[in-house]
Tab-separated table of C-alpha atoms and ligand atoms in Angstrom:
chain	number	residue	atom	x	y	z
A	1	MET	CA	76.854	72.258	107.111
A	2	THR	CA	77.912	74.906	109.591
A	3	GLY	CA	80.496	76.612	107.418
A	4	GLN	CA	82.702	76.923	110.493
A	5	ASN	CA	85.738	75.173	109.074
A	6	PRO	CA	88.450	77.466	107.779
A	7	VAL	CA	89.280	77.292	104.086
A	8	PHE	CA	92.758	76.217	102.994
A	9	ILE	CA	92.535	77.514	99.464
A	10	PRO	CA	95.058	80.218	98.543
A	11	GLY	CA	92.350	82.824	98.203
A	12	PRO	CA	89.771	83.893	98.850
A	13	THR	CA	90.858	83.558	102.464
A	14	ASN	CA	89.059	83.376	105.805
A	15	ILE	CA	87.378	86.651	106.750
A	16	PRO	CA	87.859	87.658	110.401
A	17	ASP	CA	84.648	88.634	112.217
A	18	ARG	CA	86.053	92.120	112.663
A	19	LEU	CA	86.215	92.570	108.892
A	20	ARG	CA	82.809	91.025	108.246
A	21	ALA	CA	81.365	93.478	110.752
A	22	ALA	CA	83.190	96.391	109.114
A	23	MET	CA	81.705	95.495	105.715
A	24	ASN	CA	78.175	95.339	107.112
A	25	VAL	CA	77.178	98.942	106.452
A	26	GLN	CA	73.982	100.589	105.308
A	27	THR	CA	74.028	102.486	102.017
A	28	THR	CA	75.409	105.984	102.251
A	29	ASP	CA	75.813	108.577	99.529
A	30	HIS	CA	79.126	107.928	97.811
A	31	ARG	CA	79.235	111.612	96.846
A	32	ALA	CA	78.849	112.781	100.429
A	33	PRO	CA	81.790	114.915	101.546
A	34	ASP	CA	82.819	112.545	104.341
A	35	VAL	CA	83.750	109.822	101.820
A	36	ALA	CA	86.992	111.764	101.304
A	37	GLY	CA	87.769	111.223	104.991
A	38	LEU	CA	87.529	107.479	104.410
A	39	VAL	CA	89.338	107.198	101.089
A	40	GLN	CA	92.306	109.537	101.320
A	41	PRO	CA	93.788	108.235	104.613
A	42	LEU	CA	93.162	104.675	103.404
A	43	LEU	CA	95.159	105.241	100.223
A	44	ARG	CA	97.954	106.760	102.325
A	45	ASP	CA	98.022	103.760	104.670
A	46	LEU	CA	97.994	101.302	101.771
A	47	LYS	CA	101.297	102.867	100.718
A	48	LYS	CA	102.738	101.622	104.023
A	49	VAL	CA	101.628	98.088	103.188
A	50	LEU	CA	103.188	98.299	99.712
A	51	LYS	CA	106.231	100.091	101.170
A	52	THR	CA	106.101	103.022	98.797
A	53	GLU	CA	106.514	106.679	99.604
A	54	THR	CA	106.960	107.898	96.056
A	55	GLY	CA	104.178	105.979	94.303
A	56	GLU	CA	100.397	106.288	94.191
A	57	VAL	CA	97.864	103.648	95.186
A	58	LEU	CA	94.543	103.208	93.405
A	59	LEU	CA	91.541	100.991	94.114
A	60	TYR	CA	89.241	99.521	91.489
A	61	PRO	CA	86.083	97.481	91.836
A	62	ALA	CA	87.640	94.339	90.302
A	63	SER	CA	89.568	91.208	91.181
A	64	GLY	CA	93.308	90.831	90.667
A	65	THR	CA	92.825	90.124	86.977
A	66	GLY	CA	91.342	93.597	86.611
A	67	GLY	CA	94.530	94.909	88.220
A	68	TRP	CA	96.588	93.222	85.503
A	69	GLU	CA	94.399	94.732	82.803
A	70	ALA	CA	94.496	98.205	84.347
A	71	SER	CA	98.293	98.085	84.554
A	72	ILE	CA	98.744	96.944	80.964
A	73	THR	CA	96.225	99.253	79.307
A	74	ASN	CA	97.273	102.409	81.141
A	75	THR	CA	100.984	102.159	80.471
A	76	LEU	CA	101.495	100.267	77.187
A	77	SER	CA	100.433	100.496	73.545
A	78	PRO	CA	99.480	97.694	71.151
A	79	GLY	CA	102.656	96.205	69.672
A	80	ASP	CA	104.799	97.136	72.682
A	81	LYS	CA	107.191	94.406	73.712
A	82	VAL	CA	107.092	92.919	77.211
A	83	LEU	CA	109.286	90.232	78.762
A	84	ILE	CA	107.741	87.625	81.055
A	85	ALA	CA	108.522	84.127	82.288
A	86	ARG	CA	105.929	81.352	82.480
A	87	TYR	CA	106.289	79.073	85.516
A	88	GLY	CA	102.715	78.438	86.614
A	89	MET	CA	99.054	79.084	85.924
A	90	PHE	CA	99.065	82.696	87.088
A	91	SER	CA	102.033	83.798	85.006
A	92	HIS	CA	100.390	81.845	82.159
A	93	ARG	CA	97.138	83.768	82.521
A	94	TRP	CA	98.977	87.100	82.655
A	95	ILE	CA	100.758	86.217	79.392
A	96	ASP	CA	97.387	85.374	77.852
A	97	LEU	CA	95.961	88.743	78.937
A	98	CYS	CA	98.940	90.592	77.419
A	99	GLN	CA	98.535	88.720	74.143
A	100	LYS	CA	94.837	89.558	74.002
A	101	HIS	CA	95.822	93.209	74.364
A	102	ASN	CA	98.035	92.795	71.286
A	103	LEU	CA	101.321	93.254	73.092
A	104	ASP	CA	104.417	91.606	71.650
A	105	VAL	CA	105.050	89.111	74.434
A	106	GLU	CA	108.521	87.563	74.759
A	107	VAL	CA	108.011	84.500	76.934
A	108	ILE	CA	110.748	82.642	78.810
A	109	GLU	CA	109.533	79.111	79.507
A	110	CYS	CA	110.592	77.749	82.897
A	111	PRO	CA	109.792	74.431	84.541
A	112	TRP	CA	106.826	74.721	86.922
A	113	GLY	CA	108.452	74.708	90.351
A	114	GLN	CA	111.053	77.324	89.455
A	115	GLY	CA	110.783	81.075	89.918
A	116	ALA	CA	111.558	84.227	87.968
A	117	PRO	CA	114.831	83.742	86.065
A	118	ALA	CA	116.606	86.981	87.022
A	119	GLN	CA	119.803	86.066	85.153
A	120	GLU	CA	117.956	85.206	81.961
A	121	PHE	CA	115.993	88.457	82.203
A	122	GLY	CA	119.353	90.234	82.476
A	123	LYS	CA	120.664	88.476	79.350
A	124	ARG	CA	117.589	89.300	77.272
A	125	LEU	CA	117.662	92.920	78.404
A	126	THR	CA	121.363	93.253	77.647
A	127	ALA	CA	120.723	91.849	74.166
A	128	ASP	CA	117.904	94.364	73.641
A	129	THR	CA	120.191	97.244	72.697
A	130	GLY	CA	117.360	99.120	70.948
A	131	HIS	CA	115.332	99.115	74.189
A	132	ASP	CA	112.295	97.574	72.512
A	133	ILE	CA	111.291	95.854	75.736
A	134	LYS	CA	109.020	98.263	77.581
A	135	ALA	CA	108.314	96.185	80.662
A	136	VAL	CA	109.380	93.098	82.582
A	137	LEU	CA	106.424	91.297	84.176
A	138	VAL	CA	106.972	89.096	87.230
A	139	THR	CA	104.606	86.966	89.267
A	140	HIS	CA	105.991	87.435	92.775
A	141	ASN	CA	104.266	84.446	94.316
A	142	GLU	CA	103.163	81.809	91.796
A	143	THR	CA	100.052	80.563	93.545
A	144	ALA	CA	99.806	77.458	91.351
A	145	THR	CA	103.188	76.072	92.407
A	146	GLY	CA	103.900	77.725	95.776
A	147	VAL	CA	107.005	79.476	94.461
A	148	LEU	CA	108.168	82.877	95.705
A	149	SER	CA	110.462	84.789	93.360
A	150	ASP	CA	113.175	87.237	94.324
A	151	ILE	CA	112.044	90.616	93.011
A	152	GLY	CA	115.163	92.355	94.363
A	153	ALA	CA	117.278	90.050	92.186
A	154	VAL	CA	115.191	90.918	89.111
A	155	ARG	CA	115.671	94.619	89.833
A	156	LYS	CA	119.431	94.092	90.177
A	157	ALA	CA	119.571	92.254	86.848
A	158	MET	CA	117.624	95.042	85.149
A	159	ASP	CA	119.936	97.693	86.592
A	160	ALA	CA	123.041	95.693	85.686
A	161	ALA	CA	121.789	95.526	82.096
A	162	GLY	CA	121.320	99.302	82.183
A	163	HIS	CA	117.875	98.835	80.668
A	164	PRO	CA	115.068	101.368	81.141
A	165	ALA	CA	112.182	98.853	81.024
A	166	MET	CA	109.568	99.153	83.739
A	167	LEU	CA	108.986	96.389	86.299
A	168	TYR	CA	105.426	95.123	86.835
A	169	VAL	CA	104.853	92.730	89.715
A	170	ASP	CA	101.822	90.558	90.404
A	171	GLY	CA	101.731	90.516	94.185
A	172	VAL	CA	98.189	89.217	94.505
A	173	SER	CA	99.106	86.285	96.759
A	174	SER	CA	102.125	87.885	98.455
A	175	ILE	CA	101.338	91.484	99.384
A	176	ALA	CA	100.195	91.846	103.013
A	177	SER	CA	101.413	88.308	103.813
A	178	MET	CA	105.067	88.314	102.749
A	179	ASP	CA	107.544	91.164	102.507
A	180	PHE	CA	106.992	93.477	99.563
A	181	ARG	CA	109.134	96.561	98.964
A	182	MET	CA	107.779	98.594	96.106
A	183	ASP	CA	110.229	101.512	96.315
A	184	GLU	CA	113.332	99.540	97.293
A	185	TRP	CA	112.810	97.029	94.469
A	186	GLY	CA	111.960	99.730	91.953
A	187	VAL	CA	108.568	98.241	91.179
A	188	ASP	CA	106.603	100.396	88.723
A	189	LEU	CA	103.303	98.573	89.016
A	190	ALA	CA	102.365	96.445	92.010
A	191	ILE	CA	99.101	94.565	91.715
A	192	THR	CA	97.058	92.891	94.410
A	193	GLY	CA	93.469	92.202	95.417
A	194	SER	CA	91.264	92.283	98.494
A	195	GLN	CA	90.673	88.546	98.925
A	196	LYS	CA	94.068	87.130	99.888
A	197	GLY	CA	96.454	88.786	102.359
A	198	PHE	CA	93.896	91.510	103.046
A	199	MET	CA	91.464	88.845	104.341
A	200	LEU	CA	88.416	90.409	102.663
A	201	ALA	CA	85.765	89.408	100.178
A	202	THR	CA	86.815	89.511	96.530
A	203	GLY	CA	86.063	92.734	94.710
A	204	LEU	CA	88.858	95.283	95.022
A	205	ALA	CA	91.955	95.455	92.870
A	206	ILE	CA	94.698	97.410	94.640
A	207	ILE	CA	97.417	98.884	92.438
A	208	GLY	CA	100.639	100.658	93.382
A	209	ILE	CA	101.890	102.938	90.608
A	210	SER	CA	105.326	104.561	90.375
A	211	GLN	CA	105.849	108.061	88.996
A	212	LYS	CA	107.562	106.463	85.991
A	213	ALA	CA	104.481	104.346	85.289
A	214	LEU	CA	102.271	107.421	85.689
A	215	ALA	CA	104.402	109.257	83.152
A	216	ALA	CA	103.970	106.308	80.760
A	217	THR	CA	100.187	106.837	80.778
A	218	LYS	CA	100.757	110.028	78.766
A	219	THR	CA	101.989	108.140	75.716
A	220	ALA	CA	100.307	104.729	76.109
A	221	THR	CA	97.586	104.261	73.522
A	222	SER	CA	95.903	101.009	74.607
A	223	PRO	CA	92.148	101.605	74.833
A	224	ARG	CA	90.985	102.097	78.409
A	225	CYS	CA	88.043	103.724	80.091
A	226	TYR	CA	86.836	102.034	83.276
A	227	PHE	CA	90.419	101.488	84.453
A	228	ASP	CA	91.884	104.850	83.424
A	229	PHE	CA	94.480	105.782	86.059
A	230	ASN	CA	94.225	109.524	85.491
A	231	ASP	CA	90.433	109.603	85.769
A	232	MET	CA	90.708	107.702	89.044
A	233	LEU	CA	93.539	109.879	90.375
A	234	GLY	CA	91.625	113.028	89.516
A	235	ALA	CA	88.506	111.823	91.305
A	236	ASN	CA	90.489	110.558	94.313
A	237	ARG	CA	92.048	114.014	94.765
A	238	THR	CA	88.648	115.289	95.812
A	239	GLY	CA	88.033	112.101	97.774
A	240	GLY	CA	85.668	110.578	95.244
A	241	PHE	CA	85.523	108.002	92.453
A	242	PRO	CA	84.685	108.361	88.754
A	243	TYR	CA	81.815	105.899	89.333
A	244	THR	CA	80.010	104.232	92.202
A	245	PRO	CA	82.605	102.709	94.528
A	246	PRO	CA	81.919	99.526	96.531
A	247	LEU	CA	81.827	101.336	99.876
A	248	PRO	CA	81.241	98.218	102.027
A	249	LEU	CA	84.483	96.723	100.697
A	250	ILE	CA	86.296	99.998	101.205
A	251	HIS	CA	85.141	100.088	104.835
A	252	GLY	CA	86.393	96.512	105.101
A	253	LEU	CA	89.752	97.455	103.617
A	254	ARG	CA	90.076	100.318	106.105
A	255	GLU	CA	89.641	97.819	108.940
A	256	SER	CA	91.949	95.292	107.265
A	257	VAL	CA	94.787	97.787	106.967
A	258	ASP	CA	94.232	98.743	110.618
A	259	MET	CA	94.523	95.067	111.607
A	260	LEU	CA	97.720	94.604	109.582
A	261	LEU	CA	99.347	97.733	110.982
A	262	GLU	CA	98.243	96.922	114.553
A	263	GLU	CA	99.822	93.470	114.361
A	264	GLY	CA	102.813	95.050	112.609
A	265	LEU	CA	103.732	94.072	109.058
A	266	GLU	CA	106.919	92.327	110.146
A	267	ASN	CA	104.929	90.282	112.690
A	268	VAL	CA	102.390	89.399	110.002
A	269	PHE	CA	105.214	88.122	107.790
A	270	ALA	CA	106.779	86.193	110.689
A	271	ARG	CA	103.432	84.555	111.481
A	272	HIS	CA	103.044	83.467	107.857
A	273	ARG	CA	106.584	82.089	107.864
A	274	ARG	CA	105.975	80.151	111.079
A	275	ILE	CA	102.669	78.667	109.921
A	276	ALA	CA	104.143	77.776	106.521
A	277	GLU	CA	107.157	76.084	108.077
A	278	GLY	CA	104.851	73.857	110.155
A	279	VAL	CA	103.047	72.840	106.961
A	280	ARG	CA	106.369	72.081	105.281
A	281	ARG	CA	107.437	69.922	108.233
A	282	ALA	CA	104.180	67.981	107.853
A	283	VAL	CA	104.787	67.475	104.119
A	284	ASP	CA	108.230	66.164	104.899
A	285	ALA	CA	106.869	63.794	107.563
A	286	TRP	CA	104.383	62.390	105.021
A	287	GLY	CA	107.309	61.644	102.723
A	288	LEU	CA	105.858	63.956	100.066
A	289	LYS	CA	107.576	66.632	97.976
A	290	LEU	CA	106.765	70.256	97.349
A	291	CYS	CA	106.399	71.520	93.800
A	292	ALA	CA	108.822	74.374	94.638
A	293	GLU	CA	112.231	73.061	93.606
A	294	SER	CA	114.364	74.412	96.434
A	295	ALA	CA	114.052	75.933	99.884
A	296	GLY	CA	114.907	79.420	98.652
A	297	LEU	CA	111.739	79.355	96.551
A	298	TYR	CA	109.293	78.269	99.269
A	299	SER	CA	106.212	80.410	99.565
A	300	ASP	CA	104.896	81.302	102.998
A	301	THR	CA	101.342	81.716	101.679
A	302	VAL	CA	100.718	78.486	99.768
A	303	SER	CA	102.300	75.043	99.514
A	304	ALA	CA	101.773	72.945	96.393
A	305	ILE	CA	102.384	69.302	97.266
A	306	TYR	CA	102.934	66.416	94.848
A	307	VAL	CA	100.813	63.352	95.511
A	308	PRO	CA	102.576	59.997	95.040
A	309	PRO	CA	102.559	58.557	91.485
A	310	GLY	CA	99.291	56.798	90.690
A	311	TYR	CA	97.159	59.083	92.871
A	312	ASP	CA	94.917	61.905	91.657
A	313	SER	CA	95.203	65.122	93.657
A	314	GLY	CA	91.830	66.288	92.363
A	315	ALA	CA	90.160	63.256	93.922
A	316	LEU	CA	91.915	64.012	97.219
A	317	VAL	CA	90.655	67.593	97.276
A	318	ALA	CA	87.126	66.444	96.357
A	319	HIS	CA	87.195	63.781	99.083
A	320	ALA	CA	88.356	66.249	101.757
A	321	TYR	CA	85.471	68.529	100.866
A	322	ASP	CA	82.813	65.846	100.517
A	323	THR	CA	83.771	64.047	103.706
A	324	TYR	CA	85.096	66.743	106.028
A	325	ARG	CA	83.849	69.977	104.415
A	326	VAL	CA	87.324	71.444	104.262
A	327	SER	CA	88.568	73.078	101.067
A	328	PHE	CA	92.079	72.714	99.701
A	329	GLY	CA	93.411	73.957	96.384
A	330	ILE	CA	93.461	71.692	93.353
A	331	GLY	CA	96.351	71.452	90.901
A	332	LEU	CA	96.117	73.865	87.967
A	333	GLY	CA	97.333	73.602	84.394
A	334	GLU	CA	100.471	71.478	83.984
A	335	VAL	CA	100.252	70.184	87.545
A	336	ALA	CA	96.514	69.383	87.488
A	337	GLY	CA	95.939	66.020	89.180
A	338	LYS	CA	99.536	66.002	90.395
A	339	VAL	CA	99.565	68.532	93.226
A	340	PHE	CA	97.152	69.699	95.854
A	341	ARG	CA	97.623	73.022	97.546
A	342	ILE	CA	97.336	74.110	101.142
A	343	GLY	CA	96.673	77.824	101.275
A	344	HIS	CA	98.054	79.241	104.520
A	345	LEU	CA	97.603	82.958	104.236
A	346	GLY	CA	95.532	85.709	105.688
A	347	SER	CA	93.634	85.294	108.916
A	348	LEU	CA	95.216	82.106	110.201
A	349	THR	CA	96.786	80.785	113.407
A	350	GLU	CA	98.953	77.747	114.047
A	351	VAL	CA	95.951	76.035	115.625
A	352	MET	CA	93.865	76.587	112.508
A	353	ALA	CA	96.739	75.314	110.363
A	354	LEU	CA	96.877	72.123	112.458
A	355	SER	CA	93.230	71.442	111.625
A	356	GLY	CA	94.019	71.652	107.912
A	357	ILE	CA	97.041	69.408	108.218
A	358	ALA	CA	94.998	66.886	110.241
A	359	THR	CA	92.161	66.935	107.724
A	360	VAL	CA	94.221	66.359	104.618
A	361	GLU	CA	96.016	63.619	106.509
A	362	MET	CA	92.686	61.875	107.177
A	363	ALA	CA	91.670	62.304	103.555
A	364	MET	CA	94.942	60.790	102.321
A	365	LYS	CA	94.576	57.869	104.721
A	366	ASP	CA	90.977	57.316	103.555
A	367	LEU	CA	92.209	57.069	99.967
A	368	GLY	CA	94.991	54.607	100.761
A	369	TYR	CA	97.988	56.946	100.593
A	370	PRO	CA	101.122	55.419	102.132
A	371	ILE	CA	101.268	57.816	105.077
A	372	THR	CA	101.150	57.381	108.825
A	373	LEU	CA	98.133	58.983	110.440
A	374	GLY	CA	99.261	61.726	112.793
A	375	SER	CA	102.764	62.016	111.368
A	376	GLY	CA	102.265	65.386	109.713
A	377	VAL	CA	100.306	66.802	112.609
A	378	ALA	CA	103.013	65.736	115.071
A	379	ALA	CA	105.783	67.276	112.973
A	380	ALA	CA	103.893	70.565	112.779
A	381	GLN	CA	103.031	70.461	116.490
A	382	ASP	CA	106.676	69.952	117.319
A	383	PHE	CA	107.668	72.916	115.220
A	384	TYR	CA	104.929	75.208	116.541
A	385	ARG	CA	105.764	74.348	120.173
A	386	GLY	CA	109.420	75.106	119.549
A	387	ALA	CA	108.667	78.310	117.681
A	388	HIS	CA	106.733	79.556	120.697
A	389	SER	CA	109.151	78.406	123.362
A	390	ILE	CA	111.899	80.470	121.712
A	391	GLY	CA	109.803	83.528	122.280
A	392	ASN	CA	107.951	84.265	119.071
A	393	SER	CA	104.896	86.223	120.027
A	394	HIS	CA	101.497	84.782	119.369
A	395	ALA	CA	99.623	86.728	116.767
A	396	ALA	CA	96.505	86.794	114.613
B	401	LIG	C1	94.571	85.120	92.880
B	401	LIG	C2	95.644	85.556	91.968
B	401	LIG	C3	95.416	86.439	90.894
B	401	LIG	C4	94.126	87.125	90.592
B	401	LIG	O1	93.052	86.386	90.449
B	401	LIG	P1	91.599	87.008	90.576
B	401	LIG	O2	90.781	85.784	90.644
B	401	LIG	O3	91.353	87.817	89.362
B	401	LIG	O4	91.581	87.846	91.814
B	401	LIG	C5	96.483	86.842	90.136
B	401	LIG	N1	97.714	86.409	90.397
B	401	LIG	C6	97.989	85.603	91.417
B	401	LIG	C7	99.398	85.225	91.664
B	401	LIG	C8	96.967	85.137	92.234
B	401	LIG	O5	97.250	84.332	93.266
């Protein structure tokens, strides 16, 4: 196969040629003095993407999961209490990681399809008069269900409760694709990775760290070595790393941040919104339902779509790949077999999105789904035409 079809999984995402070229570099000495000229401006520009002026940004050779582990081990001690809600596979896996690090994890169970329960967080924090809860952990965009949570509302609830807990946000499938405001939302740890909104290969964890979180490293006793924030900060100050950095990925990230800032972050977000809305119109035209329970929760980076009763979403995803060589996301955990996911983030245009919509439509028709061929494509086409005729600029 040619490998020319875009992927519609919610990460890793399609890599633009410009970024593939940027990563294609010969080995250079990572201790050479000019590495500082690459790393320091990059860390500064990443702060623009995270919208922080007061925090620090660090890079680790890891995937997003490494970012979770770094955040937990640098700022918390075994036995510390954290508050987190479970509403999908990614929040579930973060809970699991916290438990394996011997934290005392207070879990709020939510139906999959809902988002972070800001009010309930507020109640639990208000009840915690001894301030045992050290951190509230929130998955910004639950990639398993296509639900975007309101981090500003969580911050408001925390402030209203007058609670000093820190706020950790998993922004792996939101940052660089949907609005993220680290300083404004009072986020203490913001975690993302290179392979979603940044359009790169997997391999870098990107972490935004507030001054409050940095101060917490002084008393946190969880064992850490590879991910130690202070070792990394110290090395970064002279432009280096405590160990061999993946320079090709760092060159790629430099180019990625340039692309994002050239397009303009707000334009990047608007493009994601436009593409996502076309996908949602298609879902509606098929007569199918999103896993996200209400419009206010819709993610602009991934849509999780229920298949009709009696159908297996895993078989649909397998058929689309076997027959048309196009990848969609399967259902995970509680919604395995029940939803398929269309990832629509990163390097994507409306035209590319139409090819994904058309493909899954063919696959559904092949498997006897009660849909009308062309209905989803037409609904998306209608929306994309209208979105352009009202003057939205073409991007990506
Ligand atoms: C992709 C993803 C992760 C991290 O997964 P890795 O495979 O370790 O990069 C974490 N959280 C969310 C919400 C994600 O979408």
